[in-house]
Amino acid sequence: MAFTPRVFSGIKPSGDLHLGNYLGAIRRFVPLQDTHQTIYCVVDMHAITVWQEPEDLKRWTYEIAAAYIASGLDPSRSIIFNQSQVMEHAELSWIFNCVARMGWMARMTQFKDKAGENSENVSLGLFAYPSLMAADILLYKSTGVPVGEDQRQHLELTRDIAKKFNHDFRKQIKGLGFDEDYFPITETLATGPAMRVKSLKDGSKKMSKSDASDLSTIYMMDDADLISKKIKRATTDPEALPSEAAGLAGRAEAENLVGIYAALANQSVDQVLGEFGGKGWGAFKPALADLAVTVLAPIAGEMKRLVADRGEMDRILRDGADRARAIAQPNMEEIRKIVGFIR
């Protein structure tokens, strides 16, 4: 059986979006509209695996949806919705909870990192959420997912769940008229190098909303003046920029800032250093600030406009949910029959 080329991805509304979210994920979603059916979700059900203030959850859900659109996703071409509007995600997640093995879940390094030494007191949802992620992807029979390194293990789990479901229910799948597998074995999509943005104050740490210094993180809703201020106050070293990428070794802050410039300018690091090699930070930082403002400030302005128009955002999310449901419901009906649920 040939599966429709279809992409699913989502971002969790658990804090304000920052430059790392944009360069590492959202910007990479846009070109896929030209080659695949694209479904981009705000995964609000994932967000509540840890406590979220309900009003914050609503605000962040609108902001992520607005960021999708402001960054170039077209709601008429891509399906954009929040996960909790399509309850088939939760239903399939339960079925996958019964397909996945405890050992598979226990090996998930993100759970270990997030739970730490407090694993007995975290929510069951935090332990089991990789099966919800698998349901998100496979509910739409998605053939590809653009994921970063931190999610590759979860995609491998999704593939394992799909393989086990296809194997365990092979007779029932064939009985429904499917000659081969019911679920595709979802692939990682290559969408170019993912920029792993580091803190502007400490190049050894990733950019994060939880950083103690607000100057370490560029948020997607920052205005032009604040973007420029944060870049110009970023931590650097006393050396001039090298003329090639190898010269950035051991210079975490320099490597981070040059990488941000390259990503925003759609250039290679060597191209950037070809222009700025031998120059000091007094020349590079203002150039980076101007570039960041040029790219990011219009996105921030459009995000603010969209978030302020709740009626329009609700319309987009409802329309996206309706279109997502049109794919999810027939698939879920077949899955119920395969599993043996009487309707």
PDB file of N, CA and C in Angstrom, residues 264-317:
ATOM      1  N   LEU A 264      20.025  32.818  10.073  1.00  0.00           N
ATOM      2  CA  LEU A 264      19.111  33.905   9.711  1.00  0.00           C
ATOM      3  C   LEU A 264      19.348  34.399   8.283  1.00  0.00           C
ATOM      4  N   ALA A 265      20.595  34.320   7.827  1.00  0.00           N
ATOM      5  CA  ALA A 265      20.939  34.806   6.494  1.00  0.00           C
ATOM      6  C   ALA A 265      20.857  33.717   5.427  1.00  0.00           C
ATOM      7  N   ASN A 266      20.532  32.470   5.854  1.00  0.00           N
ATOM      8  CA  ASN A 266      20.526  31.332   4.934  1.00  0.00           C
ATOM      9  C   ASN A 266      21.879  31.170   4.238  1.00  0.00           C
ATOM     10  N   GLN A 267      22.922  31.281   5.042  1.00  0.00           N
ATOM     11  CA  GLN A 267      24.283  31.112   4.547  1.00  0.00           C
ATOM     12  C   GLN A 267      24.980  30.008   5.340  1.00  0.00           C
ATOM     13  N   SER A 268      26.103  29.548   4.819  1.00  0.00           N
ATOM     14  CA  SER A 268      26.939  28.634   5.584  1.00  0.00           C
ATOM     15  C   SER A 268      27.801  29.438   6.551  1.00  0.00           C
ATOM     16  N   VAL A 269      28.318  28.758   7.562  1.00  0.00           N
ATOM     17  CA  VAL A 269      29.220  29.431   8.510  1.00  0.00           C
ATOM     18  C   VAL A 269      30.448  29.962   7.785  1.00  0.00           C
ATOM     19  N   ASP A 270      30.979  29.183   6.832  1.00  0.00           N
ATOM     20  CA  ASP A 270      32.156  29.642   6.098  1.00  0.00           C
ATOM     21  C   ASP A 270      31.858  30.881   5.268  1.00  0.00           C
ATOM     22  N   GLN A 271      30.638  30.976   4.730  1.00  0.00           N
ATOM     23  CA  GLN A 271      30.273  32.192   3.990  1.00  0.00           C
ATOM     24  C   GLN A 271      30.268  33.415   4.916  1.00  0.00           C
ATOM     25  N   VAL A 272      29.740  33.231   6.115  1.00  0.00           N
ATOM     26  CA  VAL A 272      29.708  34.349   7.075  1.00  0.00           C
ATOM     27  C   VAL A 272      31.126  34.763   7.446  1.00  0.00           C
ATOM     28  N   LEU A 273      31.970  33.770   7.705  1.00  0.00           N
ATOM     29  CA  LEU A 273      33.343  34.085   8.110  1.00  0.00           C
ATOM     30  C   LEU A 273      34.150  34.639   6.938  1.00  0.00           C
ATOM     31  N   GLY A 274      33.750  34.292   5.720  1.00  0.00           N
ATOM     32  CA  GLY A 274      34.393  34.899   4.564  1.00  0.00           C
ATOM     33  C   GLY A 274      34.187  36.395   4.530  1.00  0.00           C
ATOM     34  N   GLU A 275      33.075  36.863   5.089  1.00  0.00           N
ATOM     35  CA  GLU A 275      32.784  38.301   5.140  1.00  0.00           C
ATOM     36  C   GLU A 275      33.359  38.965   6.383  1.00  0.00           C
ATOM     37  N   PHE A 276      33.304  38.236   7.525  1.00  0.00           N
ATOM     38  CA  PHE A 276      33.657  38.871   8.799  1.00  0.00           C
ATOM     39  C   PHE A 276      34.979  38.378   9.393  1.00  0.00           C
ATOM     40  N   GLY A 277      35.617  37.399   8.756  1.00  0.00           N
ATOM     41  CA  GLY A 277      36.886  36.888   9.293  1.00  0.00           C
ATOM     42  C   GLY A 277      37.906  37.996   9.490  1.00  0.00           C
ATOM     43  N   GLY A 278      38.527  38.000  10.655  1.00  0.00           N
ATOM     44  CA  GLY A 278      39.522  39.021  10.976  1.00  0.00           C
ATOM     45  C   GLY A 278      38.940  40.259  11.620  1.00  0.00           C
ATOM     46  N   LYS A 279      37.628  40.386  11.606  1.00  0.00           N
ATOM     47  CA  LYS A 279      36.986  41.554  12.204  1.00  0.00           C
ATOM     48  C   LYS A 279      36.624  41.268  13.662  1.00  0.00           C
ATOM     49  N   GLY A 280      36.454  42.312  14.416  1.00  0.00           N
ATOM     50  CA  GLY A 280      36.109  42.178  15.823  1.00  0.00           C
ATOM     51  C   GLY A 280      34.602  42.202  16.053  1.00  0.00           C
ATOM     52  N   TRP A 281      34.249  42.058  17.312  1.00  0.00           N
ATOM     53  CA  TRP A 281      32.823  42.011  17.664  1.00  0.00           C
ATOM     54  C   TRP A 281      32.144  43.361  17.483  1.00  0.00           C
ATOM     55  N   GLY A 282      32.927  44.430  17.503  1.00  0.00           N
ATOM     56  CA  GLY A 282      32.359  45.757  17.280  1.00  0.00           C
ATOM     57  C   GLY A 282      31.770  45.904  15.890  1.00  0.00           C
ATOM     58  N   ALA A 283      32.260  45.118  14.941  1.00  0.00           N
ATOM     59  CA  ALA A 283      31.693  45.116  13.591  1.00  0.00           C
ATOM     60  C   ALA A 283      30.622  44.046  13.444  1.00  0.00           C
ATOM     61  N   PHE A 284      30.861  42.881  14.076  1.00  0.00           N
ATOM     62  CA  PHE A 284      29.953  41.749  13.839  1.00  0.00           C
ATOM     63  C   PHE A 284      28.626  41.886  14.583  1.00  0.00           C
ATOM     64  N   LYS A 285      28.687  42.278  15.844  1.00  0.00           N
ATOM     65  CA  LYS A 285      27.444  42.336  16.628  1.00  0.00           C
ATOM     66  C   LYS A 285      26.399  43.291  16.042  1.00  0.00           C
ATOM     67  N   PRO A 286      26.770  44.505  15.647  1.00  0.00           N
ATOM     68  CA  PRO A 286      25.764  45.379  15.032  1.00  0.00           C
ATOM     69  C   PRO A 286      25.186  44.793  13.745  1.00  0.00           C
ATOM     70  N   ALA A 287      26.033  44.094  12.964  1.00  0.00           N
ATOM     71  CA  ALA A 287      25.537  43.477  11.733  1.00  0.00           C
ATOM     72  C   ALA A 287      24.553  42.363  12.052  1.00  0.00           C
ATOM     73  N   LEU A 288      24.876  41.562  13.078  1.00  0.00           N
ATOM     74  CA  LEU A 288      23.961  40.490  13.498  1.00  0.00           C
ATOM     75  C   LEU A 288      22.668  41.071  14.049  1.00  0.00           C
ATOM     76  N   ALA A 289      22.778  42.138  14.834  1.00  0.00           N
ATOM     77  CA  ALA A 289      21.579  42.777  15.392  1.00  0.00           C
ATOM     78  C   ALA A 289      20.671  43.291  14.277  1.00  0.00           C
ATOM     79  N   ASP A 290      21.250  43.920  13.264  1.00  0.00           N
ATOM     80  CA  ASP A 290      20.454  44.437  12.149  1.00  0.00           C
ATOM     81  C   ASP A 290      19.775  43.301  11.391  1.00  0.00           C
ATOM     82  N   LEU A 291      20.515  42.217  11.167  1.00  0.00           N
ATOM     83  CA  LEU A 291      19.951  41.070  10.458  1.00  0.00           C
ATOM     84  C   LEU A 291      18.812  40.444  11.264  1.00  0.00           C
ATOM     85  N   ALA A 292      19.033  40.245  12.571  1.00  0.00           N
ATOM     86  CA  ALA A 292      18.011  39.642  13.409  1.00  0.00           C
ATOM     87  C   ALA A 292      16.746  40.495  13.443  1.00  0.00           C
ATOM     88  N   VAL A 293      16.913  41.788  13.550  1.00  0.00           N
ATOM     89  CA  VAL A 293      15.754  42.690  13.559  1.00  0.00           C
ATOM     90  C   VAL A 293      15.015  42.603  12.218  1.00  0.00           C
ATOM     91  N   THR A 294      15.755  42.585  11.121  1.00  0.00           N
ATOM     92  CA  THR A 294      15.137  42.506   9.794  1.00  0.00           C
ATOM     93  C   THR A 294      14.300  41.245   9.640  1.00  0.00           C
ATOM     94  N   VAL A 295      14.815  40.124  10.142  1.00  0.00           N
ATOM     95  CA  VAL A 295      14.117  38.840   9.990  1.00  0.00           C
ATOM     96  C   VAL A 295      13.016  38.660  11.031  1.00  0.00           C
ATOM     97  N   LEU A 296      13.325  38.979  12.285  1.00  0.00           N
ATOM     98  CA  LEU A 296      12.443  38.597  13.386  1.00  0.00           C
ATOM     99  C   LEU A 296      11.377  39.633  13.728  1.00  0.00           C
ATOM    100  N   ALA A 297      11.703  40.913  13.624  1.00  0.00           N
ATOM    101  CA  ALA A 297      10.741  41.934  14.035  1.00  0.00           C
ATOM    102  C   ALA A 297       9.422  41.854  13.256  1.00  0.00           C
ATOM    103  N   PRO A 298       9.427  41.625  11.931  1.00  0.00           N
ATOM    104  CA  PRO A 298       8.146  41.484  11.233  1.00  0.00           C
ATOM    105  C   PRO A 298       7.342  40.285  11.704  1.00  0.00           C
ATOM    106  N   ILE A 299       8.031  39.202  12.050  1.00  0.00           N
ATOM    107  CA  ILE A 299       7.330  38.023  12.571  1.00  0.00           C
ATOM    108  C   ILE A 299       6.684  38.358  13.911  1.00  0.00           C
ATOM    109  N   ALA A 300       7.435  39.045  14.778  1.00  0.00           N
ATOM    110  CA  ALA A 300       6.889  39.445  16.083  1.00  0.00           C
ATOM    111  C   ALA A 300       5.675  40.342  15.917  1.00  0.00           C
ATOM    112  N   GLY A 301       5.759  41.280  14.989  1.00  0.00           N
ATOM    113  CA  GLY A 301       4.627  42.185  14.763  1.00  0.00           C
ATOM    114  C   GLY A 301       3.398  41.452  14.283  1.00  0.00           C
ATOM    115  N   GLU A 302       3.593  40.508  13.371  1.00  0.00           N
ATOM    116  CA  GLU A 302       2.448  39.739  12.873  1.00  0.00           C
ATOM    117  C   GLU A 302       1.892  38.810  13.946  1.00  0.00           C
ATOM    118  N   MET A 303       2.763  38.236  14.764  1.00  0.00           N
ATOM    119  CA  MET A 303       2.289  37.407  15.874  1.00  0.00           C
ATOM    120  C   MET A 303       1.402  38.222  16.812  1.00  0.00           C
ATOM    121  N   LYS A 304       1.845  39.423  17.154  1.00  0.00           N
ATOM    122  CA  LYS A 304       1.067  40.266  18.069  1.00  0.00           C
ATOM    123  C   LYS A 304      -0.291  40.614  17.463  1.00  0.00           C
ATOM    124  N   ARG A 305      -0.295  40.893  16.153  1.00  0.00           N
ATOM    125  CA  ARG A 305      -1.563  41.210  15.489  1.00  0.00           C
ATOM    126  C   ARG A 305      -2.520  40.020  15.536  1.00  0.00           C
ATOM    127  N   LEU A 306      -1.996  38.827  15.248  1.00  0.00           N
ATOM    128  CA  LEU A 306      -2.833  37.628  15.223  1.00  0.00           C
ATOM    129  C   LEU A 306      -3.349  37.273  16.616  1.00  0.00           C
ATOM    130  N   VAL A 307      -2.454  37.317  17.608  1.00  0.00           N
ATOM    131  CA  VAL A 307      -2.860  36.969  18.976  1.00  0.00           C
ATOM    132  C   VAL A 307      -3.952  37.906  19.468  1.00  0.00           C
ATOM    133  N   ALA A 308      -3.894  39.160  19.052  1.00  0.00           N
ATOM    134  CA  ALA A 308      -4.915  40.128  19.478  1.00  0.00           C
ATOM    135  C   ALA A 308      -6.265  39.881  18.825  1.00  0.00           C
ATOM    136  N   ASP A 309      -6.273  39.141  17.723  1.00  0.00           N
ATOM    137  CA  ASP A 309      -7.521  38.865  16.998  1.00  0.00           C
ATOM    138  C   ASP A 309      -7.971  37.448  17.329  1.00  0.00           C
ATOM    139  N   ARG A 310      -8.528  37.271  18.536  1.00  0.00           N
ATOM    140  CA  ARG A 310      -8.916  35.934  18.981  1.00  0.00           C
ATOM    141  C   ARG A 310      -9.978  35.312  18.073  1.00  0.00           C
ATOM    142  N   GLY A 311     -10.862  36.137  17.536  1.00  0.00           N
ATOM    143  CA  GLY A 311     -11.887  35.602  16.651  1.00  0.00           C
ATOM    144  C   GLY A 311     -11.278  34.932  15.427  1.00  0.00           C
ATOM    145  N   GLU A 312     -10.281  35.594  14.823  1.00  0.00           N
ATOM    146  CA  GLU A 312      -9.621  35.032  13.655  1.00  0.00           C
ATOM    147  C   GLU A 312      -8.817  33.787  14.023  1.00  0.00           C
ATOM    148  N   MET A 313      -8.119  33.838  15.159  1.00  0.00           N
ATOM    149  CA  MET A 313      -7.338  32.672  15.576  1.00  0.00           C
ATOM    150  C   MET A 313      -8.243  31.478  15.877  1.00  0.00           C
ATOM    151  N   ASP A 314      -9.367  31.723  16.547  1.00  0.00           N
ATOM    152  CA  ASP A 314     -10.307  30.634  16.821  1.00  0.00           C
ATOM    153  C   ASP A 314     -10.844  30.041  15.520  1.00  0.00           C
ATOM    154  N   ARG A 315     -11.108  30.892  14.536  1.00  0.00           N
ATOM    155  CA  ARG A 315     -11.607  30.407  13.250  1.00  0.00           C
ATOM    156  C   ARG A 315     -10.571  29.511  12.582  1.00  0.00           C
ATOM    157  N   ILE A 316      -9.307  29.943  12.590  1.00  0.00           N
ATOM    158  CA  ILE A 316      -8.241  29.145  11.972  1.00  0.00           C
ATOM    159  C   ILE A 316      -8.083  27.804  12.679  1.00  0.00           C
ATOM    160  N   LEU A 317      -8.083  27.827  14.016  1.00  0.00           N
ATOM    161  CA  LEU A 317      -7.899  26.589  14.771  1.00  0.00           C
ATOM    162  C   LEU A 317      -9.087  25.652  14.609  1.00  0.00           C
TER     163      LEU A 317
END
